[in-house]
Amino acid sequence: MDSNDKRSQVSFFKSFSYAFAGIANAIRYEKNMRFHVCSSIVILIVAYYFSITKTEWLFILMAIGGMLVLELVNTAIERVVDLVTKEYHPLAKQAKDLAAGAVFVYAILSVAIGIIVFLPYIFKLG
């Protein structure tokens, strides 16, 4: 193995550390990210309790994963906008609002998925 291969391996693994640092940063400093992570844990516990089907698991995992990804992207957009300008600018506001809107739309979709998946199980309890 030559030195270029070793460097590319180190670089490859180092990129994971950057990704984990970004996720940890979002969890540490973003209350919305903490809310999504805590909600996801509750949903995963409920899904396990109800022994949902494999197909239902796929929908739940896609909803959770998509929500976390969008929250990370939203946070990244907010950071970049704040880096570029500290002053109020209508385009900066629009960029932040659009990113927040994307998170909101996906949150509504995720809630709808949760209702569709879990409501039949909840009705069976009663």
Steps between C-alpha positions, in 0.01 A plus 500: 500500500657829396474829688222635274280200587567553871415871471178427315400245766574748779313770308206264449476415869564861601198604294286285731638687800398830338150363441468381860631836623232677298225279638629543856520876450138512380380290793699708748398846375169463315188448713299391196754228426483381861119492470521293180752257653290454816181460297675245280606295800142498632365400159754218468401368844130517410566329165687220678221468760234463229716262293424692183551332162819526295326732256383723784855502637623624163254789502581591861876485442471709182292758687749515787806504276355763270405720792848485652665563163279801428567643845875467440469671159284774652761560769778509240310757294441714808871487589611596149253788482618624841861472384436702185306784662420617850276775364137450408460418133174384338677222305671374816160487671350320201777240500445428869122500464510267199722251684273516806200452271652183356543361852141593585357331189695182574391512865136507390566205267674313782207555736263375230714187457498447877122533515449257211740244648415523871128581514385143417726366777369756746138412414579132563602589857158641586 
